[in-house]
Short mmCIF file of C-alpha atoms in Angstrom, two decimals:
data_model
loop_
_atom_site.label_atom_id
_atom_site.label_comp_id
_atom_site.label_asym_id
_atom_site.label_seq_id
_atom_site.Cartn_x
_atom_site.Cartn_y
_atom_site.Cartn_z
CA MET A 9 8.80 -33.82 -15.37
CA ASP A 10 7.45 -37.20 -14.95
CA HIS A 11 4.96 -37.45 -12.27
CA GLN A 12 3.74 -40.94 -12.74
CA ASP A 13 5.28 -42.20 -9.64
CA ARG A 14 3.81 -39.77 -7.56
CA PRO A 15 1.01 -37.12 -7.78
CA ILE A 16 1.55 -33.61 -8.96
CA SER A 17 1.58 -31.32 -5.88
CA ILE A 18 0.24 -28.03 -5.66
CA ALA A 19 0.33 -25.51 -2.64
CA MET A 20 -1.13 -22.14 -2.64
CA VAL A 21 -1.28 -19.67 0.07
CA ALA A 22 -3.85 -16.75 -0.12
CA LEU A 23 -5.44 -14.20 1.52
CA GLY A 24 -9.15 -14.18 2.30
CA GLY A 25 -11.44 -12.58 -0.27
CA GLN A 26 -8.90 -13.87 -3.04
CA GLY A 27 -10.90 -16.57 -4.30
CA GLY A 28 -8.72 -19.30 -3.10
CA GLY A 29 -11.43 -21.92 -2.80
CA VAL A 30 -12.77 -20.92 -6.42
CA LEU A 31 -9.28 -21.53 -7.96
CA THR A 32 -8.99 -25.03 -6.36
CA GLY A 33 -12.24 -25.85 -7.46
CA TRP A 34 -11.03 -24.76 -11.06
CA LEU A 35 -7.75 -26.83 -10.64
CA VAL A 36 -9.62 -30.17 -9.44
CA GLU A 37 -12.08 -29.82 -12.20
CA THR A 38 -9.41 -29.27 -15.01
CA ALA A 39 -7.56 -32.08 -13.58
CA GLU A 40 -10.72 -34.63 -13.64
CA LYS A 41 -11.84 -33.42 -16.79
CA ASN A 42 -8.58 -34.38 -18.31
CA GLY A 43 -7.92 -37.98 -16.95
CA TYR A 44 -6.99 -37.17 -13.45
CA ILE A 45 -7.98 -38.13 -9.87
CA ALA A 46 -7.67 -35.07 -8.05
CA GLN A 47 -7.93 -33.77 -4.49
CA SER A 48 -8.16 -30.39 -2.58
CA THR A 49 -7.77 -29.58 0.86
CA TYR A 50 -7.22 -26.42 3.04
CA VAL A 51 -6.26 -25.23 6.22
CA ALA A 52 -7.45 -21.97 7.19
CA GLY A 53 -5.11 -19.51 9.34
CA VAL A 54 -5.61 -16.23 10.93
CA ALA A 55 -3.05 -13.62 9.14
CA GLN A 56 -2.34 -9.99 9.98
CA ARG A 57 -4.76 -8.81 7.42
CA THR A 58 -7.83 -10.75 6.16
CA GLY A 59 -6.61 -14.09 7.11
CA SER A 60 -4.51 -16.47 5.45
CA THR A 61 -5.48 -19.83 3.98
CA VAL A 62 -2.99 -22.78 2.78
CA TYR A 63 -4.46 -24.60 0.06
CA CYS A 64 -3.20 -28.18 -1.24
CA VAL A 65 -4.43 -29.89 -4.58
CA GLU A 66 -2.95 -33.27 -5.51
CA MET A 67 -3.58 -34.89 -8.81
CA PHE A 68 -2.61 -38.38 -10.17
CA PRO A 69 -3.10 -39.72 -13.95
CA ARG A 70 -6.17 -42.15 -13.52
CA LYS A 71 -4.65 -44.32 -16.27
CA GLU A 72 -1.89 -44.94 -13.95
CA ALA A 73 -3.95 -45.70 -11.07
CA ASP A 74 -5.92 -48.07 -13.17
CA LYS A 75 -2.44 -49.88 -14.15
CA THR A 76 -1.80 -50.85 -10.59
CA GLY A 77 -5.12 -51.36 -9.30
CA LYS A 78 -4.46 -49.00 -6.45
CA VAL A 79 -6.03 -45.68 -5.32
CA PRO A 80 -3.44 -42.99 -4.83
CA VAL A 81 -3.04 -41.69 -1.33
CA PHE A 82 -2.86 -38.01 -1.33
CA THR A 83 -1.35 -35.81 1.41
CA PRO A 84 -3.76 -33.37 3.30
CA TYR A 85 -0.86 -30.56 3.47
CA PRO A 86 1.84 -29.54 1.36
CA ILE A 87 5.16 -31.53 1.77
CA PRO A 88 7.99 -29.37 2.15
CA GLY A 89 10.71 -30.20 -0.59
CA ASP A 90 7.78 -32.20 -2.82
CA VAL A 91 5.51 -29.27 -4.07
CA ASP A 92 5.79 -29.06 -7.84
CA LEU A 93 3.58 -25.93 -8.07
CA VAL A 94 3.46 -23.37 -5.53
CA ILE A 95 1.02 -20.10 -5.62
CA ALA A 96 1.04 -16.91 -3.58
CA GLY A 97 -1.76 -14.41 -3.90
CA GLU A 98 0.47 -11.55 -2.51
CA MET A 99 4.35 -10.80 -2.07
CA ALA A 100 4.33 -11.08 1.57
CA GLU A 101 2.36 -14.39 1.16
CA THR A 102 5.28 -15.26 -1.23
CA SER A 103 7.77 -14.90 1.88
CA ARG A 104 5.53 -17.21 3.97
CA ALA A 105 5.48 -19.85 1.19
CA ILE A 106 9.08 -19.69 1.16
CA GLU A 107 9.71 -19.92 4.90
CA LYS A 108 7.44 -22.91 5.02
CA GLY A 109 9.80 -24.80 2.89
CA PHE A 110 6.93 -25.30 -0.06
CA VAL A 111 9.39 -23.61 -2.79
CA THR A 112 12.17 -25.97 -3.67
CA PRO A 113 15.02 -25.38 -6.38
CA ASN A 114 14.86 -27.76 -9.39
CA VAL A 115 11.48 -28.92 -8.46
CA SER A 116 8.99 -26.06 -7.54
CA THR A 117 7.30 -23.38 -10.22
CA LEU A 118 6.77 -20.47 -8.15
CA ILE A 119 3.91 -18.07 -9.45
CA ALA A 120 3.33 -14.97 -7.21
CA SER A 121 1.45 -11.64 -7.38
CA SER A 122 3.70 -8.71 -6.73
CA HIS A 123 1.39 -6.55 -4.98
CA ARG A 124 0.89 -5.83 -1.54
CA VAL A 125 -1.86 -5.97 0.91
CA TYR A 126 -0.26 -4.42 4.15
CA SER A 127 -0.47 -6.08 7.65
CA MET A 128 -1.73 -4.70 10.67
CA PRO A 129 1.92 -4.29 12.02
CA GLU A 130 2.65 -2.69 9.03
CA LYS A 131 -0.34 -0.19 9.27
CA GLU A 132 0.07 0.51 12.84
CA ALA A 133 3.64 1.52 12.94
CA LEU A 134 4.15 5.27 14.00
CA GLY A 135 6.90 5.52 11.38
CA ASP A 136 7.46 3.82 8.26
CA GLY A 137 6.45 0.24 8.74
CA ILE A 138 6.35 -1.23 5.40
CA MET A 139 8.61 -4.26 4.92
CA ASP A 140 10.98 -4.31 1.94
CA MET A 141 9.87 -6.98 -0.30
CA SER A 142 12.63 -6.54 -2.74
CA LYS A 143 14.63 -9.23 -1.28
CA VAL A 144 11.82 -11.63 -1.05
CA SER A 145 11.71 -11.29 -4.92
CA GLU A 146 15.64 -12.09 -5.24
CA VAL A 147 15.43 -15.22 -2.91
CA ALA A 148 12.19 -16.37 -4.58
CA SER A 149 14.07 -16.62 -8.25
CA ARG A 150 16.84 -18.58 -6.62
CA ALA A 151 14.68 -20.78 -4.64
CA ALA A 152 12.29 -21.87 -7.25
CA ARG A 153 12.92 -23.94 -10.49
CA LYS A 154 10.85 -21.24 -12.45
CA TYR A 155 9.62 -17.72 -10.99
CA VAL A 156 6.44 -16.03 -12.58
CA CYS A 157 5.82 -12.85 -11.05
CA PHE A 158 3.75 -9.92 -11.92
CA ASP A 159 0.95 -7.67 -10.38
CA MET A 160 -1.99 -9.93 -10.67
CA GLN A 161 -4.37 -7.65 -8.73
CA GLU A 162 -3.79 -4.66 -11.24
CA ALA A 163 -4.64 -7.20 -13.97
CA ALA A 164 -7.67 -8.18 -12.37
CA ASP A 165 -8.72 -4.74 -11.66
CA GLU A 166 -7.92 -3.80 -15.47
CA THR A 167 -10.06 -6.61 -16.87
CA GLY A 168 -12.92 -6.50 -14.31
CA SER A 169 -12.37 -9.79 -13.26
CA ILE A 170 -11.21 -11.48 -9.67
CA ILE A 171 -7.38 -12.28 -8.91
CA SER A 172 -8.19 -15.82 -8.88
CA SER A 173 -9.01 -16.03 -12.87
CA VAL A 174 -5.69 -14.02 -13.58
CA ILE A 175 -3.65 -16.48 -11.77
CA PHE A 176 -5.41 -19.42 -13.29
CA GLY A 177 -4.20 -17.54 -16.48
CA ALA A 178 -0.68 -17.66 -15.02
CA ILE A 179 -0.76 -21.19 -14.15
CA ALA A 180 -1.76 -22.37 -17.75
CA ALA A 181 0.94 -20.30 -19.15
CA SER A 182 3.47 -21.45 -16.73
CA GLY A 183 3.68 -25.17 -18.32
CA ALA A 184 3.62 -26.55 -14.73
CA LEU A 185 0.48 -28.64 -15.33
CA PRO A 186 -0.02 -31.11 -18.34
CA PHE A 187 -3.09 -29.13 -19.94
CA GLY A 188 -3.68 -27.00 -22.73
CA ARG A 189 -5.00 -23.40 -22.55
CA THR A 190 -8.00 -24.35 -23.93
CA ASP A 191 -8.62 -27.02 -21.17
CA PHE A 192 -8.25 -24.11 -18.39
CA GLU A 193 -10.68 -22.09 -20.29
CA GLN A 194 -13.41 -24.65 -20.73
CA THR A 195 -13.30 -24.95 -16.75
CA ILE A 196 -14.36 -21.62 -16.47
CA ARG A 197 -16.96 -21.81 -18.99
CA ASN A 198 -18.58 -24.87 -17.32
CA GLY A 199 -18.62 -22.81 -14.14
CA GLY A 200 -21.34 -20.75 -15.77
CA LYS A 201 -20.77 -17.66 -13.50
CA ALA A 202 -19.11 -14.34 -14.71
CA VAL A 203 -17.82 -16.21 -17.47
CA ASP A 204 -16.81 -13.26 -19.89
CA SER A 205 -15.08 -11.12 -16.99
CA ASN A 206 -13.13 -14.43 -15.82
CA LEU A 207 -12.07 -15.51 -19.28
CA ARG A 208 -10.73 -11.66 -19.36
CA GLY A 209 -8.81 -12.08 -16.25
CA PHE A 210 -7.58 -15.44 -17.29
CA SER A 211 -6.24 -14.12 -20.67
CA ALA A 212 -4.38 -11.17 -18.75
CA GLY A 213 -2.88 -13.72 -16.66
CA TYR A 214 -1.81 -16.15 -19.38
CA GLU A 215 -0.39 -13.23 -21.68
CA ARG A 216 1.54 -11.42 -18.79
CA ALA A 217 2.85 -14.37 -17.51
CA LEU A 218 4.57 -15.50 -20.90
CA SER A 219 6.18 -11.98 -20.95
CA ALA A 220 6.88 -11.52 -17.02
CA PRO A 221 10.37 -10.43 -16.14
CA ILE A 222 12.05 -13.11 -13.56
CA ALA A 223 12.23 -10.58 -11.05
CA GLU A 224 9.42 -8.20 -10.53
CA ASP A 225 9.64 -4.65 -8.84
CA THR A 226 8.21 -5.41 -5.45
CA GLY A 227 8.55 -2.50 -3.14
CA ALA A 228 10.62 0.14 -5.05
CA PRO A 229 8.71 3.51 -5.68
CA VAL A 230 6.80 3.36 -8.85
CA GLU A 231 7.66 5.93 -11.79
CA ALA A 232 5.41 9.09 -11.49
CA VAL A 233 2.80 9.35 -14.07
CA THR A 234 2.34 13.01 -15.53
CA GLU A 235 -1.40 13.55 -16.88
CA GLY A 236 -2.45 16.62 -18.49
CA PRO A 237 -0.93 20.28 -19.25
CA ASN A 238 -0.52 20.79 -15.56
CA GLY A 239 1.72 17.79 -14.61
CA GLN A 240 3.76 18.28 -17.86
CA ALA A 241 4.76 21.64 -16.99
CA LEU A 242 5.64 20.67 -13.32
CA ALA A 243 7.82 17.79 -14.89
CA ASP A 244 9.51 20.21 -17.22
CA ARG A 245 10.10 22.68 -14.60
CA ILE A 246 11.90 20.24 -12.37
CA LYS A 247 14.09 19.04 -14.99
CA SER A 248 15.29 22.59 -15.96
CA GLU A 249 15.59 23.86 -12.45
CA LEU A 250 16.71 21.01 -10.25
CA PRO A 251 19.81 18.23 -9.97
CA VAL A 252 18.86 15.13 -11.66
CA GLU A 253 19.22 13.15 -8.57
CA LEU A 254 16.32 14.99 -7.08
CA HIS A 255 13.88 14.64 -10.09
CA LYS A 256 11.93 11.51 -9.20
CA THR A 257 11.27 12.31 -5.55
CA VAL A 258 10.20 15.68 -6.40
CA LEU A 259 8.05 14.89 -9.43
CA HIS A 260 6.06 12.61 -7.03
CA GLY A 261 5.87 15.21 -4.42
CA ALA A 262 4.71 17.80 -7.01
CA LEU A 263 2.28 15.86 -8.46
CA ARG A 264 0.82 15.14 -4.94
CA THR A 265 0.50 18.40 -4.10
CA LEU A 266 -1.03 18.89 -7.53
CA ASP A 267 -4.00 16.50 -6.82
CA TYR A 268 -4.18 17.87 -3.02
CA GLN A 269 -4.75 21.45 -3.95
CA HIS A 270 -4.05 23.01 -7.69
CA ALA A 271 -1.02 23.97 -9.80
CA ASP A 272 0.33 26.97 -7.85
CA TYR A 273 0.20 24.90 -4.54
CA ALA A 274 2.47 22.44 -6.58
CA HIS A 275 4.71 25.26 -7.95
CA GLN A 276 4.94 26.72 -4.30
CA TYR A 277 6.34 23.09 -3.17
CA ILE A 278 8.85 23.40 -6.08
CA ASP A 279 9.97 26.81 -5.44
CA ARG A 280 10.81 25.80 -1.85
CA ILE A 281 13.00 22.89 -3.02
CA VAL A 282 14.84 24.93 -5.41
CA GLN A 283 15.62 27.44 -2.79
CA LEU A 284 17.05 24.77 -0.38
CA THR A 285 19.10 23.40 -3.38
CA SER A 286 20.97 26.56 -3.24
CA THR A 287 22.57 25.60 -0.12
CA ASP A 288 23.01 21.88 -0.56
CA HIS A 289 25.85 20.42 -2.72
CA ILE A 290 26.48 17.54 -4.95
CA LYS A 291 29.20 16.07 -3.07
CA TYR A 292 26.55 15.03 -0.35
CA GLY A 293 24.73 13.50 -3.02
CA PHE A 294 21.69 16.14 -2.36
CA VAL A 295 20.55 13.86 0.41
CA LEU A 296 19.43 16.53 2.46
CA SER A 297 17.23 18.12 -0.28
CA GLU A 298 15.83 14.68 -1.06
CA GLU A 299 14.84 13.98 2.24
CA VAL A 300 13.15 17.45 2.49
CA ALA A 301 11.28 16.85 -0.57
CA ARG A 302 9.72 13.79 0.77
CA GLN A 303 8.62 15.47 3.79
CA LEU A 304 7.63 18.71 2.77
CA ALA A 305 5.26 16.84 0.23
CA LEU A 306 3.59 15.25 3.25
CA GLN A 307 3.28 18.20 5.34
CA MET A 308 1.98 20.21 2.68
CA CYS A 309 -0.63 17.77 1.98
CA TYR A 310 -1.53 17.41 5.31
CA GLU A 311 -4.86 15.32 6.37
CA ASP A 312 -8.04 17.34 6.73
CA ILE A 313 -12.00 16.35 6.43
CA ILE A 314 -11.88 18.09 2.83
CA ARG A 315 -9.05 15.33 2.02
CA VAL A 316 -11.13 12.57 3.37
CA ALA A 317 -14.11 13.81 1.59
CA ASP A 318 -12.43 14.13 -1.46
CA LEU A 319 -10.89 10.57 -1.45
CA LYS A 320 -14.24 8.89 -0.22
CA THR A 321 -16.18 10.29 -3.27
CA ARG A 322 -13.57 9.30 -6.07
CA ALA A 323 -14.78 7.05 -8.76
CA ASN A 324 -11.64 4.69 -8.20
CA ARG A 325 -12.80 4.23 -4.57
CA PHE A 326 -16.07 2.91 -5.68
CA ASN A 327 -14.91 0.83 -8.38
CA SER A 328 -12.14 -0.64 -5.87
CA ILE A 329 -15.12 -1.54 -3.44
CA ARG A 330 -16.86 -3.36 -6.21
CA ALA A 331 -13.93 -5.35 -7.37
CA GLN A 332 -13.18 -6.31 -3.63
CA VAL A 333 -16.77 -7.52 -3.24
CA ASN A 334 -16.69 -9.41 -6.59
CA SER A 335 -19.97 -7.22 -7.72
CA GLU A 336 -20.93 -8.44 -11.24
CA GLY A 337 -22.54 -6.24 -13.85
CA GLU A 338 -25.38 -4.09 -12.42
CA GLN A 339 -25.52 -5.71 -8.99
CA PRO A 340 -26.01 -2.91 -6.79
CA VAL A 341 -23.20 -2.20 -3.63
CA GLY A 342 -24.07 0.04 -0.81
CA VAL A 343 -21.37 1.97 0.71
CA VAL A 344 -21.46 3.38 4.31
CA GLU A 345 -18.74 5.70 5.35
CA TYR A 346 -18.48 6.42 9.08
CA PHE A 347 -17.54 10.06 9.53
CA HIS A 348 -16.50 11.47 12.86
CA PRO A 349 -14.72 14.91 12.52
CA ARG A 350 -13.96 16.37 16.12
CA LEU A 351 -14.72 20.28 16.49
CA GLU A 352 -10.96 20.88 16.09
CA GLU A 353 -11.04 19.24 12.66
CA VAL A 354 -13.97 21.18 11.89
CA CYS A 355 -12.31 24.41 13.02
CA ASP A 356 -9.28 23.58 10.85
CA ILE A 357 -11.29 24.28 7.55
CA LEU A 358 -13.14 27.35 8.85
CA PRO A 359 -12.07 30.67 7.72
CA ALA A 360 -8.50 31.44 9.57
CA SER A 361 -10.24 34.11 12.09
CA VAL A 362 -13.27 32.11 12.70
CA GLY A 363 -11.33 28.86 13.47
CA ALA A 364 -8.94 30.85 15.89
CA LYS A 365 -11.46 32.57 17.74
CA ILE A 366 -13.52 29.36 18.45
CA LEU A 367 -10.50 27.30 19.29
CA SER A 368 -9.35 30.03 21.90
CA SER A 369 -12.61 30.28 23.64
CA ASP A 370 -13.80 27.83 25.85
CA LEU A 371 -17.16 29.13 26.24
CA LEU A 372 -17.64 28.46 22.44
CA LYS A 373 -15.98 25.25 22.48
CA ARG A 374 -18.35 24.15 25.08
CA LEU A 375 -21.32 25.24 23.26
CA ILE A 376 -20.54 23.82 19.98
CA SER A 377 -18.54 20.53 21.06
CA PRO A 378 -21.60 18.44 21.51
CA PHE A 379 -22.81 18.89 17.94
CA PHE A 380 -19.63 16.82 16.94
CA SER A 381 -19.47 14.34 19.87
CA LYS A 382 -20.90 11.48 17.77
CA GLY A 383 -19.77 9.75 14.59
CA ARG A 384 -22.24 9.69 11.67
CA ASN A 385 -22.86 6.85 8.91
CA ILE A 386 -23.04 8.40 5.59
CA THR A 387 -24.27 6.44 2.69
CA THR A 388 -22.11 7.73 -0.23
CA THR A 389 -24.27 5.20 -2.67
CA LYS A 390 -27.08 7.19 -2.09
CA VAL A 391 -27.60 10.92 -3.52
CA PHE A 392 -27.97 12.92 -0.09
CA GLY A 393 -25.09 11.29 1.40
CA PHE A 394 -22.82 11.48 -1.60
CA LEU A 395 -23.74 15.22 -2.05
CA ILE A 396 -22.70 15.94 1.54
CA LEU A 397 -19.10 14.53 0.97
CA TYR A 398 -18.98 15.91 -2.51
CA LEU A 399 -19.73 19.38 -1.76
CA LEU A 400 -17.51 19.35 1.44
CA ALA A 401 -14.64 17.89 -0.95
CA LYS A 402 -15.21 20.84 -3.20
CA TRP A 403 -14.50 23.09 -0.42
CA ARG A 404 -10.69 22.59 -1.24
CA ARG A 405 -10.73 25.52 -3.16
CA PHE A 406 -11.14 27.59 0.16
CA ARG A 407 -8.58 25.72 2.03
CA PRO A 408 -5.97 28.32 1.47
CA MET A 409 -8.05 30.86 3.46
CA SER A 410 -8.58 28.13 6.44
CA TYR A 411 -7.57 28.09 10.15
CA ARG A 412 -5.26 25.08 9.50
CA PHE A 413 -3.54 26.02 6.03
CA ARG A 414 -2.16 29.14 7.86
CA GLU A 415 -0.95 27.43 10.84
CA GLN A 416 0.55 24.41 8.57
CA ASN A 417 2.33 27.17 6.52
CA LYS A 418 3.67 28.82 9.71
CA PHE A 419 4.78 25.13 10.86
CA ILE A 420 6.61 24.54 7.44
CA GLU A 421 8.64 27.62 7.18
CA THR A 422 9.76 27.03 10.71
CA TRP A 423 10.64 23.68 10.07
CA LEU A 424 12.59 24.63 6.65
CA ASP A 425 14.51 27.29 8.86
CA ARG A 426 15.35 24.79 11.03
CA VAL A 427 16.71 22.23 8.59
CA THR A 428 18.77 24.77 6.99
CA ASN A 429 20.38 26.46 10.24
CA ALA A 430 21.03 23.05 11.49
CA ALA A 431 22.65 21.82 8.18
CA VAL A 432 25.12 24.84 8.22
CA LYS A 433 26.20 23.56 11.60
CA ASP A 434 26.67 19.67 10.55
CA TYR A 435 25.00 18.48 7.20
CA ASP A 436 23.93 15.20 8.89
CA TYR A 437 22.31 17.11 11.93
CA GLY A 438 20.43 18.73 8.93
CA VAL A 439 19.18 15.68 7.29
CA ALA A 440 18.13 14.21 11.00
CA VAL A 441 16.17 17.52 11.52
CA ALA A 442 14.42 17.05 8.22
CA ARG A 443 13.54 13.47 8.78
CA CYS A 444 12.27 13.69 12.31
CA ILE A 445 9.36 15.58 11.17
CA GLU A 446 8.07 12.43 9.87
CA ILE A 447 6.34 11.78 13.23
CA VAL A 448 3.90 14.73 12.63
CA LYS A 449 1.35 13.05 10.51
CA GLY A 450 -2.36 11.71 10.31
CA TYR A 451 -5.52 12.84 11.84
CA GLY A 452 -7.05 14.05 15.45
CA GLU A 453 -4.97 12.61 18.30
CA THR A 454 -2.38 10.91 16.26
CA TYR A 455 -1.34 14.27 14.69
CA GLU A 456 -1.20 15.77 18.32
CA ARG A 457 0.72 13.12 19.56
CA GLY A 458 3.15 13.33 16.76
CA LEU A 459 3.58 17.20 17.03
CA SER A 460 4.00 17.42 20.85
CA ARG A 461 6.75 15.00 20.33
CA TYR A 462 8.27 16.66 17.39
CA LEU A 463 8.21 19.82 19.19
CA ALA A 464 9.90 18.51 22.13
CA MET A 465 12.78 17.08 19.91
CA ILE A 466 13.71 20.18 18.44
CA ASP A 467 13.19 22.75 21.25
CA VAL A 468 15.95 25.03 21.06
CA GLU A 469 16.94 25.02 24.69
CA THR A 470 16.34 21.47 25.68
CA GLY A 471 15.89 19.62 22.53
CA ALA A 472 18.37 17.28 20.65
CA LYS A 473 21.54 19.05 19.80
CA ASN A 474 23.43 16.63 17.10
CA SER A 475 22.30 14.42 14.78
CA ASP A 476 22.69 11.35 17.35
CA GLU A 477 20.53 12.58 19.73
CA VAL A 478 17.89 13.52 17.09
CA ARG A 479 17.91 10.20 15.56
CA GLN A 480 17.87 8.46 19.17
CA LEU A 481 14.90 10.40 20.03
CA TYR A 482 13.17 9.97 16.69
CA ARG A 483 13.16 6.24 16.96
CA ALA A 484 11.83 6.53 20.75
CA ALA A 485 8.93 8.61 19.56
CA LEU A 486 7.95 5.81 17.06
CA ALA A 487 8.41 3.03 19.53
CA ASP A 488 4.90 3.32 21.59
CA GLU A 489 2.04 5.29 21.81
CA LYS A 490 2.17 6.06 25.53
CA GLY A 491 5.51 7.57 25.10
CA GLU A 492 7.42 5.83 27.98
CA ALA A 493 10.40 5.14 25.45
CA PHE A 494 10.29 8.95 24.29
CA GLU A 495 10.31 9.91 28.00
CA ALA A 496 13.14 7.43 28.77
CA ALA A 497 15.47 8.50 25.82
CA PHE A 498 15.14 12.20 27.01
CA ALA A 499 16.24 11.15 30.44
CA SER A 500 19.15 9.15 29.11
CA LEU A 501 20.00 12.11 27.46
CA GLY A 502 19.93 14.28 30.42
CA ILE A 503 16.97 16.54 29.68
CA ASP A 504 13.52 16.41 30.81
CA ALA A 505 10.62 15.52 28.14
#
């Protein structure tokens, strides 16, 4: 495209911490080193995550300006319909860029990362609040002249770099700017900071942009990866004993339970699904079995302080934190975890008889509760702090003997019986009962609130009697924390919550 009559216009929407300022600096320097006049501006915004900033870079050939004897006037903000290159550092930001009108057919090259950084509304939703990004990718491919999309955060993690260097490589590969690969790489070298890691990220972005498909998967479940003999054994059993319609979902659930506890626990998960499928039927597409498989995995992998300690002491967590703060080489990074289990959560991991005795005794609860009234800051990058959580994580071998494990197993068996009985009456009713257990999740008060609403929903005497009522109460249960919508829904059905 001939840009001699106007500047090349670049718009970038990025989250805080993604190095947007560094990237705009690289773009300006690359332009200026190659005979262009360039300017960059930005407008900071307050997003639902880490803050979203709109950057604008414009550049114009110096020789063209010299011919006319006029200095080009650059815009301080991207002009919709006149942006040549649009960069989005995350998939929801791609949607934002399209909404703002930056992306134009036959004009704009759109470079986007397909990974997600969930917004606060998505995280705070009582149910599944994750937005479907697949439609964004479809719209993006139609809205842009050229669309390059892949998981740039993954490429950054794999190369030990930052996402801005990966995006820089994708820009170079897209051909949207009149500079060669060596020009971009020289800019990184001129910076003199983290040169090796940034060049690795640049190379990864460049190569992946050349091979990236037009539309990237941006929200569909990823394929489960079976590692080790236990994972492969689970996969083989699933293929041999379950309908093909369930393979993907059940494999995800089996691997989750394997990671949570051990191989026997994962096989118990499969046993339960196999038993259910004997009463399901292909004419329904095994919808009931698939819903149960999804919810069962979540209930069998309930949150307790053992699980929290396990996740907080994994190597990939420390690697992720180092990447987020752009730690280089041997640069020290300190991690302080806030840990505040209540007495109830502590009793959950005690032997069943001990936990039950404490929780049933008002005297014991009054005596012990003060020891757990305050939270603790545990520095997991120091030996003592790490050992506390590491040893707590190793307590998982004793989890099957714990109070919560016993109670959770009873709860799951009762739920499975309810699902089966409901499905005998009406298949859709069974599916609704299977799904409504989704509100029972989380930790502490969140778990207790969800449990109380679930028990009210499926109470044999006063609960929902058909699929429509179950779904109405399910939606109401997720509407607010106080439960006002839930109580109103019960009242509308003529029953008392």
